[in-house]
Tab-separated table of C-alpha atoms and ligand atoms in Angstrom:
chain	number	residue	atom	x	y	z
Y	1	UNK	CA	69.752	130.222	107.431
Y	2	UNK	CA	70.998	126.850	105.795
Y	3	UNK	CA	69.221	124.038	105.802
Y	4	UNK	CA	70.923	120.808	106.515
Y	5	UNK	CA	70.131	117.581	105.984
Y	6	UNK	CA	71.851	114.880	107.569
Y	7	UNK	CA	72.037	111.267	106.356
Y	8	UNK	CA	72.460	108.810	110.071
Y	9	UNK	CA	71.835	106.123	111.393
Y	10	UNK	CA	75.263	106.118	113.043
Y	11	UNK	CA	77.031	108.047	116.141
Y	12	UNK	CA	78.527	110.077	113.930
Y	13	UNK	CA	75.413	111.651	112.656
Y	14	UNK	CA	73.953	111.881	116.617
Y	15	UNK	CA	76.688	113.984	117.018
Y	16	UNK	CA	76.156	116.163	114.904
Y	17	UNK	CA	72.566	116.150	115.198
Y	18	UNK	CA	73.087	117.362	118.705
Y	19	UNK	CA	75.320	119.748	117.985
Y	20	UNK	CA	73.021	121.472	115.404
Y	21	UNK	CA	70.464	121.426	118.351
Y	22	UNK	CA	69.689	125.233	119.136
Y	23	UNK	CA	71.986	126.712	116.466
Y	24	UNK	CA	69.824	129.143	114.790
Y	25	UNK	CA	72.198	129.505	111.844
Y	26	UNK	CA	70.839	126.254	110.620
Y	27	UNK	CA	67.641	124.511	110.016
Y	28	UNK	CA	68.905	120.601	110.340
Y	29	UNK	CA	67.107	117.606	109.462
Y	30	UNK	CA	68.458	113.813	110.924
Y	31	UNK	CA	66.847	111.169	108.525
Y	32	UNK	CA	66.768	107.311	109.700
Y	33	UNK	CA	66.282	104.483	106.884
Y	34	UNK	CA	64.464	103.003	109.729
Y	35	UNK	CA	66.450	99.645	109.883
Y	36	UNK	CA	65.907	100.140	113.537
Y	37	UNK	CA	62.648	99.771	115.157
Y	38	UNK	CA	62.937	102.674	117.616
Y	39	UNK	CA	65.605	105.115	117.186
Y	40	UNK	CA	66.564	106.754	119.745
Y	41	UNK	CA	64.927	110.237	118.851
Y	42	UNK	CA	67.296	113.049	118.026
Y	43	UNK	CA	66.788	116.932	119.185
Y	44	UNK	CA	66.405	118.195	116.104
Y	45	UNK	CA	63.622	117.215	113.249
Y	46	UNK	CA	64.226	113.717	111.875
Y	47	UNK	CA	62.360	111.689	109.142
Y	48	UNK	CA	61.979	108.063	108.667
Y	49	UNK	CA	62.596	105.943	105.876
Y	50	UNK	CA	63.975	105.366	102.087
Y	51	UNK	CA	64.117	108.689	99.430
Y	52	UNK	CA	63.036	106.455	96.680
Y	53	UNK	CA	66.682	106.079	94.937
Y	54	UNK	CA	69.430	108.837	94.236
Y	55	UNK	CA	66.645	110.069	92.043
Y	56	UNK	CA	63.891	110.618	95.266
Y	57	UNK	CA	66.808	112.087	97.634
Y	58	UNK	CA	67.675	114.702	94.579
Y	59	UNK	CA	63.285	115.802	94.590
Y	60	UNK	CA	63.745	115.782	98.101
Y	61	UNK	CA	67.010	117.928	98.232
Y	62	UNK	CA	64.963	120.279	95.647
Y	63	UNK	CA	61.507	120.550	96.963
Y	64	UNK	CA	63.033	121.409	100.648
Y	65	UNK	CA	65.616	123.808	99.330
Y	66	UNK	CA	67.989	121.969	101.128
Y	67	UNK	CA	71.509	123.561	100.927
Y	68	UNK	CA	73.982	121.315	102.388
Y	69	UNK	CA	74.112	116.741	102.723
Y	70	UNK	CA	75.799	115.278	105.236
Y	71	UNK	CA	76.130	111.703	104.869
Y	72	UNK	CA	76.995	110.536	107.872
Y	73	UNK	CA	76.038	107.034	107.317
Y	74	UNK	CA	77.446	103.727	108.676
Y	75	UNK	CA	80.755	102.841	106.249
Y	76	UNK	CA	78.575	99.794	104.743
Y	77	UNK	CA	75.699	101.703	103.882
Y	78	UNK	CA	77.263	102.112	100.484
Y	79	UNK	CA	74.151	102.222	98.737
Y	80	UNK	CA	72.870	104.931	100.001
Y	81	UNK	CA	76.435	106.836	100.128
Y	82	UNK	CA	76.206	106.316	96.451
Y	83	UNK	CA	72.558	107.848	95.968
Y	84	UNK	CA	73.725	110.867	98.265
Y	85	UNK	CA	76.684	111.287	95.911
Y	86	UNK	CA	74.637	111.268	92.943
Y	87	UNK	CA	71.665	113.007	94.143
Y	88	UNK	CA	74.172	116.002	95.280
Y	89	UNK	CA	75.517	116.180	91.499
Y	90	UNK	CA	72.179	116.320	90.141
Y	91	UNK	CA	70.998	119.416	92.869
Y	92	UNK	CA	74.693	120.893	93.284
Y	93	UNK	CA	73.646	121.147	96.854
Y	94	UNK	CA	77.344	120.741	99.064
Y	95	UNK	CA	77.689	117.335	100.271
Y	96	UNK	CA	79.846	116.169	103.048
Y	97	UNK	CA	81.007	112.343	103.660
Y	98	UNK	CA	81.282	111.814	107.557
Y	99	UNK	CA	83.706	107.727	107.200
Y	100	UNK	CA	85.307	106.943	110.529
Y	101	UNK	CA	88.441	105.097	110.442
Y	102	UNK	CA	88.802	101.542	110.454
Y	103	UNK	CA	89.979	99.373	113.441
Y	104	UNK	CA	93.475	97.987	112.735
Y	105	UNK	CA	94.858	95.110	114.620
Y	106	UNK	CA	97.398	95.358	117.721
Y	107	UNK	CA	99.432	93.349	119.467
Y	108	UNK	CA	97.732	90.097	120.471
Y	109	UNK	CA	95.215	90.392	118.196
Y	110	UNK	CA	94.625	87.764	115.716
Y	111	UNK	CA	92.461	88.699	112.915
Y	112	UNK	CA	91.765	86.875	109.484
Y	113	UNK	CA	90.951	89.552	106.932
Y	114	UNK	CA	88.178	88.745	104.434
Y	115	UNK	CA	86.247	91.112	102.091
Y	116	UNK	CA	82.881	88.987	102.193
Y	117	UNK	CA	79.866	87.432	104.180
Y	118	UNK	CA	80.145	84.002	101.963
Y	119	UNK	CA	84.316	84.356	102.796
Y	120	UNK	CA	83.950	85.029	105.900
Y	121	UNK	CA	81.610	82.122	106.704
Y	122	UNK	CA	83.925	79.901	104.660
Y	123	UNK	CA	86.807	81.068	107.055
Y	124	UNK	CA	85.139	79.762	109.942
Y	125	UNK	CA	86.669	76.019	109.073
Y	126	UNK	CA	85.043	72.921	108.391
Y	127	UNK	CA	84.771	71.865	112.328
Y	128	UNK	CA	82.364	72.994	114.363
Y	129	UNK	CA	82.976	76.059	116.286
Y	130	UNK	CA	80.538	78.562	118.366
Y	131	UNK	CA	81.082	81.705	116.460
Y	132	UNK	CA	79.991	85.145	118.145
Y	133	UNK	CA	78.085	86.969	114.862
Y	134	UNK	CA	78.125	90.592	115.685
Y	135	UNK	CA	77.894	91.936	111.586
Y	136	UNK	CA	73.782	93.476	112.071
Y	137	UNK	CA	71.057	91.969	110.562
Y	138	UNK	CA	71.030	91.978	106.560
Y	139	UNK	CA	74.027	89.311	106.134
Y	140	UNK	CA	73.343	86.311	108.472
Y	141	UNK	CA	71.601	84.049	105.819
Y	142	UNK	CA	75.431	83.757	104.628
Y	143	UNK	CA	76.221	82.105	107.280
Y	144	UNK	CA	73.411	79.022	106.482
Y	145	UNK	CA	76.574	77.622	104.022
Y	146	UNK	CA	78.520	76.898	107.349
Y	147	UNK	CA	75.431	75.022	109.287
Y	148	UNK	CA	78.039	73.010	111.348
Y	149	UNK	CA	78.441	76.073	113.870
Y	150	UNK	CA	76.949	77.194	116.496
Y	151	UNK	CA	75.989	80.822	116.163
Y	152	UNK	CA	75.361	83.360	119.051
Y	153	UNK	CA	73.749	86.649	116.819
Y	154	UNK	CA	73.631	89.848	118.591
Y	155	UNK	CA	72.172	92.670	116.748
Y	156	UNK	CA	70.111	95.584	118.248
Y	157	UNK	CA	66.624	94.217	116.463
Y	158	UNK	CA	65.716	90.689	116.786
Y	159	UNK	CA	67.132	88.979	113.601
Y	160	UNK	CA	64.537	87.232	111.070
Y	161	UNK	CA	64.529	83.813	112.120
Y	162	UNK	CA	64.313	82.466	108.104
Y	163	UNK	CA	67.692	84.155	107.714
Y	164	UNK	CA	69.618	82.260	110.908
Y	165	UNK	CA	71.396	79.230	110.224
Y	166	UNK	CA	70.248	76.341	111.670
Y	167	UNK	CA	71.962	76.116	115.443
Y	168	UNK	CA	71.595	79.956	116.722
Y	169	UNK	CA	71.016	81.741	119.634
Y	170	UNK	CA	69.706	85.451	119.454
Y	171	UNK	CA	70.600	88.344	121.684
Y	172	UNK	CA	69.438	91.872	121.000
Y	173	UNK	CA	71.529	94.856	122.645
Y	174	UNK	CA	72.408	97.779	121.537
Y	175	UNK	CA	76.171	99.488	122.283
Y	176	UNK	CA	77.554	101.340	123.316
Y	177	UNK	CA	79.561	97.669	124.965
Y	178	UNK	CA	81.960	98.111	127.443
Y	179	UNK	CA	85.034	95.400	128.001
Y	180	UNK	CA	83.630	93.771	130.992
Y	181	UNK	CA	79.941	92.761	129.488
Y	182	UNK	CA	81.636	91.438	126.519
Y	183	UNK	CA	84.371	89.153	128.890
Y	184	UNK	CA	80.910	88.139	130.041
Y	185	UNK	CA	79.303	87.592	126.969
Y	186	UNK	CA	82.247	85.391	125.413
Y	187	UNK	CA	82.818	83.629	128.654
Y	188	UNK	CA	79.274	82.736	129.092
Y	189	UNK	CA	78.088	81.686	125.619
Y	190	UNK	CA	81.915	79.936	124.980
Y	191	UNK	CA	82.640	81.869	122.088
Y	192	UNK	CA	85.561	80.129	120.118
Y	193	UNK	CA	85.770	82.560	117.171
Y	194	UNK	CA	84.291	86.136	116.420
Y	195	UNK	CA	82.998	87.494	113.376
Y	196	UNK	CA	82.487	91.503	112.848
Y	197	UNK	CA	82.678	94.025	109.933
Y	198	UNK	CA	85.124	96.658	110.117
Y	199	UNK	CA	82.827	99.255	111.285
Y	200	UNK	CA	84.876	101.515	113.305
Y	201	UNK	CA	84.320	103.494	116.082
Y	202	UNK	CA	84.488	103.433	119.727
Y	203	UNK	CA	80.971	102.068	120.490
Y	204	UNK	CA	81.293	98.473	119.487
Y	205	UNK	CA	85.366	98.073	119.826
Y	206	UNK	CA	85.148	96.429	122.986
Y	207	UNK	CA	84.697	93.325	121.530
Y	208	UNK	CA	87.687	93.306	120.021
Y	209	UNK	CA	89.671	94.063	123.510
Y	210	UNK	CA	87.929	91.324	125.377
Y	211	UNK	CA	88.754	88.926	122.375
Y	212	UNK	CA	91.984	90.023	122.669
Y	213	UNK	CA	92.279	88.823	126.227
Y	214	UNK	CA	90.257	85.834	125.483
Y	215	UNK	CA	93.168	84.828	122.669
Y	216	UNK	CA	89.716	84.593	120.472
Y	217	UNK	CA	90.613	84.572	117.173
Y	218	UNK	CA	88.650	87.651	114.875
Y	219	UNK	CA	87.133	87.512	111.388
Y	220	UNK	CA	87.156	90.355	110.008
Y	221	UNK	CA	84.895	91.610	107.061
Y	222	UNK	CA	86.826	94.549	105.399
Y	223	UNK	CA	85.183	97.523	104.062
Y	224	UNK	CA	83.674	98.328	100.742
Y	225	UNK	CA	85.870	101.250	99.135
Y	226	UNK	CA	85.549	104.575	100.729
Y	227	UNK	CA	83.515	107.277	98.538
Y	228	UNK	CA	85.342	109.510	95.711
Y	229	UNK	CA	82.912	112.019	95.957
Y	230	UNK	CA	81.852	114.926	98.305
Y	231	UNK	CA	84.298	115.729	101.065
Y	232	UNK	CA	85.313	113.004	103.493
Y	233	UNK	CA	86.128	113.793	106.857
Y	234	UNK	CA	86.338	111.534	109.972
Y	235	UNK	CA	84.227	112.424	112.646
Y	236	UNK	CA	81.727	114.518	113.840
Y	237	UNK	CA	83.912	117.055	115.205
Y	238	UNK	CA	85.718	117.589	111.304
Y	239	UNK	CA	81.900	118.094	110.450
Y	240	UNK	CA	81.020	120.586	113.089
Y	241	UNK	CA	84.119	122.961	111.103
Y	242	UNK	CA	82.719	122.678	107.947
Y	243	UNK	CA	79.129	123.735	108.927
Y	244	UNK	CA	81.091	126.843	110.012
Y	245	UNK	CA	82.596	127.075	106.759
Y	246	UNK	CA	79.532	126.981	105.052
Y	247	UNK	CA	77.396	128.862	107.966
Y	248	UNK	CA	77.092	131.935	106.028
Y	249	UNK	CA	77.012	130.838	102.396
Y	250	UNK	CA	73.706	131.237	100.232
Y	251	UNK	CA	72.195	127.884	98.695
Y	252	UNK	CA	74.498	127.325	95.197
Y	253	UNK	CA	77.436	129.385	95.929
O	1	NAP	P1	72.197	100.896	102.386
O	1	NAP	O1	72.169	99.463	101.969
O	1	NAP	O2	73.282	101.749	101.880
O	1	NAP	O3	70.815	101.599	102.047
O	1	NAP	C1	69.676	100.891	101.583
O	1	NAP	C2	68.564	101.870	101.420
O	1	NAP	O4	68.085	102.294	102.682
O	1	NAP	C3	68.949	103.158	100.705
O	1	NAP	O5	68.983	102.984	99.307
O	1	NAP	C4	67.864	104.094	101.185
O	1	NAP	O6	66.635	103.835	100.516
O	1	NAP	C5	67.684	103.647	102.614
O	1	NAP	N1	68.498	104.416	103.562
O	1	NAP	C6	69.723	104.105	104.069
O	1	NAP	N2	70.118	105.022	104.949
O	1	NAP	C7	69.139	105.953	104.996
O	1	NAP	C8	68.942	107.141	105.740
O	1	NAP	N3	69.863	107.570	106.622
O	1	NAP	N4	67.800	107.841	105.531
O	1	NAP	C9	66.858	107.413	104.644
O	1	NAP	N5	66.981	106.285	103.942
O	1	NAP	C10	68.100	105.568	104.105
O	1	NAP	O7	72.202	101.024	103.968
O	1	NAP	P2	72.021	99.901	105.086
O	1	NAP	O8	73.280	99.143	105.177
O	1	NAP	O9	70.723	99.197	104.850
O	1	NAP	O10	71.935	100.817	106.340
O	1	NAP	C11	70.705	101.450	106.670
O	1	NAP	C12	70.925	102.418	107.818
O	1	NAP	O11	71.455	101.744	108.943
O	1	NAP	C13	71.890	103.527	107.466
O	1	NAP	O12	71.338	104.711	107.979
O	1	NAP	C14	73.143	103.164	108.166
O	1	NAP	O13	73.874	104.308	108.583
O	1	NAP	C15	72.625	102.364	109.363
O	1	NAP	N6	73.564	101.319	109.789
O	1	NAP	C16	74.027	100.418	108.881
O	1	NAP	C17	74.903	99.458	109.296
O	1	NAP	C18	75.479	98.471	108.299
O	1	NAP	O14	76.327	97.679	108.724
O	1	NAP	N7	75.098	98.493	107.045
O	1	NAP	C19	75.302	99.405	110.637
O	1	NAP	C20	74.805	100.338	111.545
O	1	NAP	C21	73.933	101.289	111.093
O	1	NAP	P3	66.162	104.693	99.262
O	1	NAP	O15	67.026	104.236	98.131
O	1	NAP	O16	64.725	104.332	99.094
O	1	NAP	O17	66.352	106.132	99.588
């Protein structure tokens, strides 16, 4: 049997969480940093919280004879993508990269590209503007160097009020969105402008339709670079054939 530890937090790593559910060739682990307060809990064992460093994750790799990382993390976790790269040289336990592709823009869309928070709060203009802030929790205090707007948050966890600029409204959901609620949303609160990250995926993209129709103008936070190490596929499905690949291998070969 291999055991499997998988690095979430994202659908991505549900997936495959699910799909190790029952599958007696492998003894699978789903591990939360516990940035939200209630996950929704997976079928298979899961942990909670930090390794202690690339350094903790390679003890823990070790001590539970772990044979094979997934790190199926969200694309701007990238600190702990880098500790699961390192701690996988140190063991020599298989590692895996689960990075779903980025959104591109279409027709109709009009996005302004930036690469940071600071950038992309300077790209909101000097007039004031009610901006939709979909971009999580961590990076809102950014956002206090453009006070002039008027902010509608949403993130799945109640933001920390010291980190909200000073006109804000906060709404906690959690996606998977679908077109019509976020018509809704941007009719209701009169969003003028959207900010996001570039996360991906199909749970959260909605947005980016309804802005579409909405002519709302997007800024876009691009992604840090993608990993070098480990194997990088794109979804969950990819991941699925290379636990098959590796069903039958013996920890270090
Ligand atoms: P991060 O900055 O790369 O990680 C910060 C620290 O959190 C890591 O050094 C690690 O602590 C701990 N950590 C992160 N993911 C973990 C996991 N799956 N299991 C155990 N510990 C973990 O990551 P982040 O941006 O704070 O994201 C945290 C979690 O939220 C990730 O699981 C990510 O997939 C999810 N998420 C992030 C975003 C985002 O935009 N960043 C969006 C949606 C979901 P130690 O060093 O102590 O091990």
């Amino acid at each position: 049997m291999q055991k499997l530890l998988i690095l979430g937090g994202t659908t991505e790593a549900s997936a495959v969480a699910a799909m190790m559910a029952g599958d007696k060739r492998f003894d699978a682990m789903l591990s939360f940093a516990g940035a939200t307060r209630a996950p929704r809990p997976p079928p298979i064992a899961f942990r909670v919280g930090g390794f202690g460093g690339a350094e903790g994750l390679a003890r823990f790799l070790q001590d539970r004879r772990i044979d094979l990382l997934i790190d199926a993390t969200h694309p701007f976790a990238t600190q702990m993508t880098r500790n699961a790269a390192q701690a996988a040289a140190m063991t020599g336990v298989k590692l895996l990269v689960v990075l779903r592709p980025p959104w591109t823009p279409g027709d109709g869309d009009c996005w302004t590209m930036v690469s940071t928070m600071a950038a992309a709060a300077h790209a909101l203009g000097p007039l004031p503007r009610r901006v939709l802030l979909t971009i999580g929790q961590k990076d809102l205090a950014a956002f206090q160097a453009a006070p002039m707007h008027h902010y509608v948050v949403r993130s799945i966890d109640p933001p920390d009020p010291a980190s909200l600029p000073p006109s804000a409204t906060a709404i906690s959901a959690r996606g998977p969105f679908l077109e019509a609620d976020e018509l809704a949303l941007l009719r209701e609160s009169g969003v003028e402008v959207m900010v996001t990250k570039n996360s991906g995926g199909l749970a959260t993209q909605a947005k980016l339709a309804a802005a579409r129709t909405l002519a709302i103008p997007v800024v876009m936070v691009q992604r840090p670079a993608p990993p070098s190490e480990g194997v990088l596929v794109a979804d969950a499905a990819a991941a699925a054939a290379w636990l098959e690949a590796h069903a039958g291998t013996e920890r270090g070969v």
